[in-house]
Tab-separated table of C-alpha atoms and ligand atoms in Angstrom:
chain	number	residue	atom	x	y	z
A	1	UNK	CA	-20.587	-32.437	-13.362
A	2	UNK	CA	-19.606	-31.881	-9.634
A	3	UNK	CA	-16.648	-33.425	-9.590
A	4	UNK	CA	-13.573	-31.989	-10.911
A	5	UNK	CA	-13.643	-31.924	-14.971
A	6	UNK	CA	-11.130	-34.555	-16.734
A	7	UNK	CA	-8.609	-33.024	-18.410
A	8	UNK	CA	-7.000	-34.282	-21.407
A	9	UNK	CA	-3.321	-34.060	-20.105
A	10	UNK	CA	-3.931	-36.129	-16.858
A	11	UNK	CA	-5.814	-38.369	-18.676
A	12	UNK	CA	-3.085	-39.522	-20.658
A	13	UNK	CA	-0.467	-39.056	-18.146
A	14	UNK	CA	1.195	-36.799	-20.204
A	15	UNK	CA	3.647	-35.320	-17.853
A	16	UNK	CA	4.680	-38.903	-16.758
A	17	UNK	CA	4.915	-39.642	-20.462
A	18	UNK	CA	7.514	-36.961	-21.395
A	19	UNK	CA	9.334	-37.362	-18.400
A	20	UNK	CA	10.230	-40.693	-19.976
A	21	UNK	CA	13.378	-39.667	-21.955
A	22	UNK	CA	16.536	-39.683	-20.110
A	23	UNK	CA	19.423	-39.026	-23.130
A	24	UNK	CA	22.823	-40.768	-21.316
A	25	UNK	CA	24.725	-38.215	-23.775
A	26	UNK	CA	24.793	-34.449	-24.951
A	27	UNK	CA	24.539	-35.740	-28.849
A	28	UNK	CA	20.378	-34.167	-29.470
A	29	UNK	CA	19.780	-37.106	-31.882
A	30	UNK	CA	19.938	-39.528	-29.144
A	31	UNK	CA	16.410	-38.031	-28.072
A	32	UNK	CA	14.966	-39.606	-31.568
A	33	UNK	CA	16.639	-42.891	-30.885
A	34	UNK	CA	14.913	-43.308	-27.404
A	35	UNK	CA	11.808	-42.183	-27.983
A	36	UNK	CA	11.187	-44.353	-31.389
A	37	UNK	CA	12.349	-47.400	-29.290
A	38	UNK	CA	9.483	-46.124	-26.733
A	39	UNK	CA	6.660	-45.864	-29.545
A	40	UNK	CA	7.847	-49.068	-31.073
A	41	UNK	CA	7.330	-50.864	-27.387
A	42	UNK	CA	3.918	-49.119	-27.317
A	43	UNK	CA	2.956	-50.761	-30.525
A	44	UNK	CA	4.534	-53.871	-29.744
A	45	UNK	CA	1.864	-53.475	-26.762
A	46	UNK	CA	-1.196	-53.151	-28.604
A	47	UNK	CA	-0.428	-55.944	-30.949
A	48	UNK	CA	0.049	-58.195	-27.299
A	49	UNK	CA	-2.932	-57.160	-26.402
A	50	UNK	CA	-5.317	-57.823	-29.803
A	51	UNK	CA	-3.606	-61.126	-29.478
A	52	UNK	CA	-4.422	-61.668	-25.976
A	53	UNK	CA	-7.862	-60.603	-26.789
A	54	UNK	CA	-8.255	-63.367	-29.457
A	55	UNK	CA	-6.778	-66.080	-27.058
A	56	UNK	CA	-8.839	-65.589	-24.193
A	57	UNK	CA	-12.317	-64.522	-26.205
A	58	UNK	CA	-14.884	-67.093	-24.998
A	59	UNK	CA	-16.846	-67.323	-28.382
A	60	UNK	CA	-14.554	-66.641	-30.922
A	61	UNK	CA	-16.139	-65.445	-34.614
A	62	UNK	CA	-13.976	-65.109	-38.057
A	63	UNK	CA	-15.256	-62.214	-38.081
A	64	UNK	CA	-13.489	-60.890	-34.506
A	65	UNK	CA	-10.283	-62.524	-35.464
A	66	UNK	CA	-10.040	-61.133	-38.711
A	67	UNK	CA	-10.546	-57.853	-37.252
A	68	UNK	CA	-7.833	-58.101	-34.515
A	69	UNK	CA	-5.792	-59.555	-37.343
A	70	UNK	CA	-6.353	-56.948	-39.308
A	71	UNK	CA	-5.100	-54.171	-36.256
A	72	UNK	CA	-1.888	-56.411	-36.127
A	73	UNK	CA	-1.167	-55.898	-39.601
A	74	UNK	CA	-1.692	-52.603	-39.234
A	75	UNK	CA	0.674	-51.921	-36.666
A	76	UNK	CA	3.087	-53.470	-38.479
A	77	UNK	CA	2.516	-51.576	-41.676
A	78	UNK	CA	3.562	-48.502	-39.491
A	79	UNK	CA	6.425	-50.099	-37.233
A	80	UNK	CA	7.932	-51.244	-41.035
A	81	UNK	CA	7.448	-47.434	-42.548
A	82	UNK	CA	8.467	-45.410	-39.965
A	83	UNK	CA	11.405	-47.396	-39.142
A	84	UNK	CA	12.659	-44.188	-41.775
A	85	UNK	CA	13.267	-42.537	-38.600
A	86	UNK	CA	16.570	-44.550	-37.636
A	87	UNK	CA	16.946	-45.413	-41.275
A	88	UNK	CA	17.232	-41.683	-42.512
A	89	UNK	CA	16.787	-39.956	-39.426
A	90	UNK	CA	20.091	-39.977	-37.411
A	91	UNK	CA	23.420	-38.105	-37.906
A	92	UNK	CA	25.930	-41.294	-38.388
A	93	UNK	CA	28.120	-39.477	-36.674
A	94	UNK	CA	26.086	-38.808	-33.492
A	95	UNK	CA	24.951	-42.661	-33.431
A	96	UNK	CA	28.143	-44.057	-33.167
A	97	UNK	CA	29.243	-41.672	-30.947
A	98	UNK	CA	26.068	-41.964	-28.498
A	99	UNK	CA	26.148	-45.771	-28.851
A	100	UNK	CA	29.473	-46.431	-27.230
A	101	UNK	CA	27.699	-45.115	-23.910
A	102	UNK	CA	24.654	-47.244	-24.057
A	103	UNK	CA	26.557	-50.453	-24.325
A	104	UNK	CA	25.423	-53.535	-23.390
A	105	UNK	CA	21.784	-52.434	-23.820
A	106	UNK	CA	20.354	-53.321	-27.527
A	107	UNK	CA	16.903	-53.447	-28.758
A	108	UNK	CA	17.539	-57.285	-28.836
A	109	UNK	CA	16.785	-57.084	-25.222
A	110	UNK	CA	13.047	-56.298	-26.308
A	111	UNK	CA	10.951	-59.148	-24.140
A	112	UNK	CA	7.690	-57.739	-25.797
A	113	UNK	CA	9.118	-58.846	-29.392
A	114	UNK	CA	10.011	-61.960	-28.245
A	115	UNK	CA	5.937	-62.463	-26.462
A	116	UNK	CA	4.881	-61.595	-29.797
A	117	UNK	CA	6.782	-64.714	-31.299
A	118	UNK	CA	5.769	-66.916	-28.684
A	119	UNK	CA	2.217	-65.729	-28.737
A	120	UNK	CA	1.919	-65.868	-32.440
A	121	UNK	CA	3.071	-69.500	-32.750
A	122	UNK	CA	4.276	-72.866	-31.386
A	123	UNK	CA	7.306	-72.996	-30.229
A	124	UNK	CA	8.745	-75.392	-32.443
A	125	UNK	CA	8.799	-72.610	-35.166
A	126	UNK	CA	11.090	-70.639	-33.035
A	127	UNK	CA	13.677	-72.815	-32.862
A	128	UNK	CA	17.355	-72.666	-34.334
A	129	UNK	CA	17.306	-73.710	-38.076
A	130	UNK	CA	19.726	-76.566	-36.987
A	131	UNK	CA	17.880	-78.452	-34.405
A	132	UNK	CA	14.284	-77.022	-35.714
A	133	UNK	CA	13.200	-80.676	-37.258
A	134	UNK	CA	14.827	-82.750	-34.304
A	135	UNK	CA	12.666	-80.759	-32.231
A	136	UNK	CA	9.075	-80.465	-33.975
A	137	UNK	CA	7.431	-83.310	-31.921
A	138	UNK	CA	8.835	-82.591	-28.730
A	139	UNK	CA	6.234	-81.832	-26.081
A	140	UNK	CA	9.571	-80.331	-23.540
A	141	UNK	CA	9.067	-77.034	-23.461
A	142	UNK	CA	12.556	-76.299	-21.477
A	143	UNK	CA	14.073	-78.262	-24.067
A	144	UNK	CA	12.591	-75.856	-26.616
A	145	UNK	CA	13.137	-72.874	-24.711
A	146	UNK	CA	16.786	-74.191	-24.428
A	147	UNK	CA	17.155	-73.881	-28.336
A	148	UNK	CA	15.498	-70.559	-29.081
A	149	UNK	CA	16.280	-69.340	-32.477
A	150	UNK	CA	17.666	-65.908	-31.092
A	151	UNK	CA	19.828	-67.421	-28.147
A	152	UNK	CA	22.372	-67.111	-31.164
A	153	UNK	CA	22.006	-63.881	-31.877
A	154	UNK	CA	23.915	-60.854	-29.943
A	155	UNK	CA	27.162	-63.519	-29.690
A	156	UNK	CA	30.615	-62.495	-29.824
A	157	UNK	CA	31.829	-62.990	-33.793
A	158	UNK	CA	35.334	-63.857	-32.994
A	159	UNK	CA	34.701	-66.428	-29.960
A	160	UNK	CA	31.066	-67.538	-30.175
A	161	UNK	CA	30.211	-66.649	-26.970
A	162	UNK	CA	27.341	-65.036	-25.733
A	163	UNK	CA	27.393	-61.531	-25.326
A	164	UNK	CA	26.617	-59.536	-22.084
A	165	UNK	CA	23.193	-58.309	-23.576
A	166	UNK	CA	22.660	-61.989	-24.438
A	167	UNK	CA	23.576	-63.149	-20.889
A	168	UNK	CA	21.581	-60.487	-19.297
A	169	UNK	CA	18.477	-60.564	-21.115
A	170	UNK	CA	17.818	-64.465	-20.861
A	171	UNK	CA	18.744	-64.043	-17.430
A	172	UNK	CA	15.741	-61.432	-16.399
A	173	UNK	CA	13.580	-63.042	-18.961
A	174	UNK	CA	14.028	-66.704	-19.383
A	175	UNK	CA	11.399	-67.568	-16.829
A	176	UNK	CA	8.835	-65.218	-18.369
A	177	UNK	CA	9.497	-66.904	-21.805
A	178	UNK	CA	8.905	-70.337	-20.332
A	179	UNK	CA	5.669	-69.497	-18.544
A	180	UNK	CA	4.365	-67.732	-21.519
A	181	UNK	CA	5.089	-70.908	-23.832
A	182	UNK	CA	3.454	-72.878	-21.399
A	183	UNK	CA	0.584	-70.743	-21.089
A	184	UNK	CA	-0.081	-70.442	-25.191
A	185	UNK	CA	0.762	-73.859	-26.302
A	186	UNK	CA	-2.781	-74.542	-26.701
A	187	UNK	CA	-4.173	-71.162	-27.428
A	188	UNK	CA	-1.081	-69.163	-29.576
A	189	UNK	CA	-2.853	-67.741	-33.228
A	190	UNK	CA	-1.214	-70.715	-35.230
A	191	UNK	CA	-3.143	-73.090	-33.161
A	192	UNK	CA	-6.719	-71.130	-32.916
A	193	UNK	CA	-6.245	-70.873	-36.561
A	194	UNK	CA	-6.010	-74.587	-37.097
A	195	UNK	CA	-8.529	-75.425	-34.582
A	196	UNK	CA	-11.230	-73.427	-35.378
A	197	UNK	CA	-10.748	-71.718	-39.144
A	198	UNK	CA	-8.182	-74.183	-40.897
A	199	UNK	CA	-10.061	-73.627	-44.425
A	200	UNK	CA	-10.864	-69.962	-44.293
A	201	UNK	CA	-9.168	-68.143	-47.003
A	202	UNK	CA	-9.736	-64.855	-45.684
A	203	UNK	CA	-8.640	-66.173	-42.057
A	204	UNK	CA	-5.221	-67.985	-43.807
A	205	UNK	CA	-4.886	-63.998	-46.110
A	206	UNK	CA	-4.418	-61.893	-43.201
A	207	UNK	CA	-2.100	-64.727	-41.289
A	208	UNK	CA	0.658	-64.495	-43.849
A	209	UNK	CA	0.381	-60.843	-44.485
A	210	UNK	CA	1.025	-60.692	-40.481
A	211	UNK	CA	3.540	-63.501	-40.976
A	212	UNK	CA	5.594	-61.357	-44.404
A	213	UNK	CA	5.014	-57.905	-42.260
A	214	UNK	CA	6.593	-59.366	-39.137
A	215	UNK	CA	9.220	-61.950	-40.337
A	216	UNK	CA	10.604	-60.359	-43.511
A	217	UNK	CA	9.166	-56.751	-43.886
A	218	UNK	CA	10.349	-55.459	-40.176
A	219	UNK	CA	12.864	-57.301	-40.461
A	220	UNK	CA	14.570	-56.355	-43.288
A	221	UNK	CA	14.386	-52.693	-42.594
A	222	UNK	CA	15.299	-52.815	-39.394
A	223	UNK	CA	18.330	-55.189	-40.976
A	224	UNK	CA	18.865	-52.172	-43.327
A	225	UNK	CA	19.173	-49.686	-40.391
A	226	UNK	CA	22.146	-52.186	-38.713
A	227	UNK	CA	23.745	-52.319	-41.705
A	228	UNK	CA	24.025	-48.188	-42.935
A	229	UNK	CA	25.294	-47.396	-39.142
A	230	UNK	CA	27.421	-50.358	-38.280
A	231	UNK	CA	28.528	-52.205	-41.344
A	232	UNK	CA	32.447	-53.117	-41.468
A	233	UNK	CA	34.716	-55.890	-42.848
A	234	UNK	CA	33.342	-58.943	-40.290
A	235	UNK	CA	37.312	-59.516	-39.564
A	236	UNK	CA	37.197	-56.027	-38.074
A	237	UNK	CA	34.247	-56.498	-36.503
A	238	UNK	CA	36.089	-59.200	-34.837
A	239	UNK	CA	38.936	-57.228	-33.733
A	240	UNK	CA	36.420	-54.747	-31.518
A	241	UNK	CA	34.816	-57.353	-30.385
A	242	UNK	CA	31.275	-57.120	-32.583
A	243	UNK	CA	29.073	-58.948	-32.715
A	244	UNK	CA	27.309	-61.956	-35.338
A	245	UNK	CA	24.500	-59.893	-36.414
A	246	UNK	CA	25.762	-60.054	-40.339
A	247	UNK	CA	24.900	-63.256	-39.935
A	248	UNK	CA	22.147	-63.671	-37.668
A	249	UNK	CA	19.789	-60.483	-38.851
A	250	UNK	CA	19.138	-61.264	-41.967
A	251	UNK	CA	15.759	-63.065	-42.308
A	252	UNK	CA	16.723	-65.869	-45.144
A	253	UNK	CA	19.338	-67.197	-42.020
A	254	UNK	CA	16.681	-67.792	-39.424
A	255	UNK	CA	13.936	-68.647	-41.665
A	256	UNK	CA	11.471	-68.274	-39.427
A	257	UNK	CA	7.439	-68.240	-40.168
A	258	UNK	CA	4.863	-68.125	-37.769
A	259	UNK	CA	2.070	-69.779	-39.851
A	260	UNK	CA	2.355	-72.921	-41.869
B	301	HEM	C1	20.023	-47.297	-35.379
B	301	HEM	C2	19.130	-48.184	-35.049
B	301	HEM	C3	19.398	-49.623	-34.753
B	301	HEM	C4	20.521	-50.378	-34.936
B	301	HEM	C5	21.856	-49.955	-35.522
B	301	HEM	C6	20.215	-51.720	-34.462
B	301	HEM	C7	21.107	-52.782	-34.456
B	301	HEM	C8	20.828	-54.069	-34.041
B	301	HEM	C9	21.745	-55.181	-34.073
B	301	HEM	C10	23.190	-55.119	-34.558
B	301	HEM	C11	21.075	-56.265	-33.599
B	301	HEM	C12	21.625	-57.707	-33.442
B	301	HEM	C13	22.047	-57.945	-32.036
B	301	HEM	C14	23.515	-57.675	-31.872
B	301	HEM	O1	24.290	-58.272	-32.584
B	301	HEM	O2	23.831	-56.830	-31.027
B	301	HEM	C15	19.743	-55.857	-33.273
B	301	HEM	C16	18.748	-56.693	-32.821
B	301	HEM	C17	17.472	-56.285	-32.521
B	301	HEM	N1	17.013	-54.977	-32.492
B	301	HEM	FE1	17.940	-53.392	-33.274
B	301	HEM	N2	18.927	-51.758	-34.041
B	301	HEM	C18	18.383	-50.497	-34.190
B	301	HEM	C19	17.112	-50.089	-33.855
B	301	HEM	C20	16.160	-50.897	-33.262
B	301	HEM	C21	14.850	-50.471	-32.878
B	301	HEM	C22	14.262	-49.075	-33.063
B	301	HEM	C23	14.231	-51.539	-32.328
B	301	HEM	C24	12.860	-51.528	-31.754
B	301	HEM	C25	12.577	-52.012	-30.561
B	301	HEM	C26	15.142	-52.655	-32.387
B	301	HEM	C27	14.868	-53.935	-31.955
B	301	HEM	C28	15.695	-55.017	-32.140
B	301	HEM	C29	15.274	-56.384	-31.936
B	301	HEM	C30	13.886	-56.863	-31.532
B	301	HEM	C31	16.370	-57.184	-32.210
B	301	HEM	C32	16.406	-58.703	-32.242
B	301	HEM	C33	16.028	-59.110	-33.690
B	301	HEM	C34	16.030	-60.597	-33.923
B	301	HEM	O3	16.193	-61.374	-32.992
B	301	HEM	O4	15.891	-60.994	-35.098
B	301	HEM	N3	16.306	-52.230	-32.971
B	301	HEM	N4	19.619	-54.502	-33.541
């Protein structure tokens, strides 16, 4: 009681916290775009860290994992319904205005989805469709890394190449990606799962409702947002230079499932 009372606004940070918004542009809508991105990276956190919890418990219980499992789905269940905001939530007009001056950056340069995937499962599940069987077995995780499901996303539609947001994110985050891997070959949910509660039916429940939230659910919606603010003939997609996403986003292309 001597020392100075805790207040709830420096406990939070809550200064720091709203001086986190930085609008490149004069359009007011582009205030809702950042700061959703910034509450979908906080959840994105929390669901790291109940899965970094699981991994690195010492005396692991159904009953903790199906708990933590249970916050994941959770988080999901409001990243999926609120994704409204950019659904519903933006003037069209303001987006695509606003967007021109954010180029190359994308939400596909979001390092905290991509530790969810890796986290989540082995490797081999995140692999391209096309080399996903040739690679099941293989114990080379640079190999693996190599053929990444989404190093094929954010590519140029007319030329195939990858796209500066492509180039630049595997470039600050490739090494982080291979560490992780390495890290949670041995520990990632799929294999806890089939090491310690392969015939739990509660256990294998809430692993494909995370599995449907994450790889369809979000997905889709989130699909469903590219397509109301940037859908166009793909040919003249190809004449601005656009990008593959018609045919990388949607989740029947990529097929890919965390549990099996
Ligand atoms: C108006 C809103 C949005 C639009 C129009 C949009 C559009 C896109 C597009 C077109 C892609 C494919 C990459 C490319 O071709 O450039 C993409 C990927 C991605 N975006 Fe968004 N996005 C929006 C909001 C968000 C939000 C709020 C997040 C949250 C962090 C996000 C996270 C991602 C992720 C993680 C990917 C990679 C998905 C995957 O690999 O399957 N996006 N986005």
């Amino acid at each position: 009681m001597y020392s100075d009372y805790l207040t709830y606004w420096d406990y939070i940070h809550l200064d720091t916290l709203l001086s986190l918004q930085n609008p490149k542009t004069q359009f007011p809508d582009e205030k809702v775009f950042i700061i959703y991105h910034q509450i979908t990276e906080l959840y994105f956190n929390l669901i790291l860290w109940e899965i970094e919890q699981i991994a690195d418990h010492k005396n692991l219980t159904e009953k903790f994992f199906i708990e933590r499992l249970d916050r994941i789905i959770r988080y999901f269940h409001l990243l999926e319904n609120s994704f409204t905001v950019m659904v519903d939530g933006l003037e069209k007009e303001q987006f695509l205005k606003f967007r021109m001056s954010l180029l190359p950056s994308s939400g596909f340069q979001s390092a905290q989805y991509r530790l969810i995937e890796i986290c989540s499962t082995d490797l081999s599940n995140l692999i391209h469709i096309d080399f996903r069987e040739g690679l099941q077995e293989s114990d080379d995780i640079e190999k693996q890394v190599e053929c990444l499901y989404w190093r094929s996303g954010a590519t140029e539609l007319a030329s195939g190449k990858k796209t500066l947001t492509l180039q630049q994110f595997e470039q600050k985050y490739i090494k982080l990606f291979t560490e992780t891997s390495l890290k949670y070959r041995e520990r990632n949910l799929q294999k806890i799962y089939q090491q310690h509660f392969p015939q739990s039916k509660p256990v294998i429940e809430k692993l494909r409702e995370f599995d449907q939230l994450s790889n369809v659910l979000w997905r889709l919606v989130h699909m469903r947002t590219a397509a109301r603010y940037l859908h166009r003939d793909p040919e003249d997609i190809k004449a601005t230079g656009g990008t593959n996403w018609q045919k990388y986003l949607p989740p029947r292309f990529q097929r890919i499932m965390f549990f099996s």
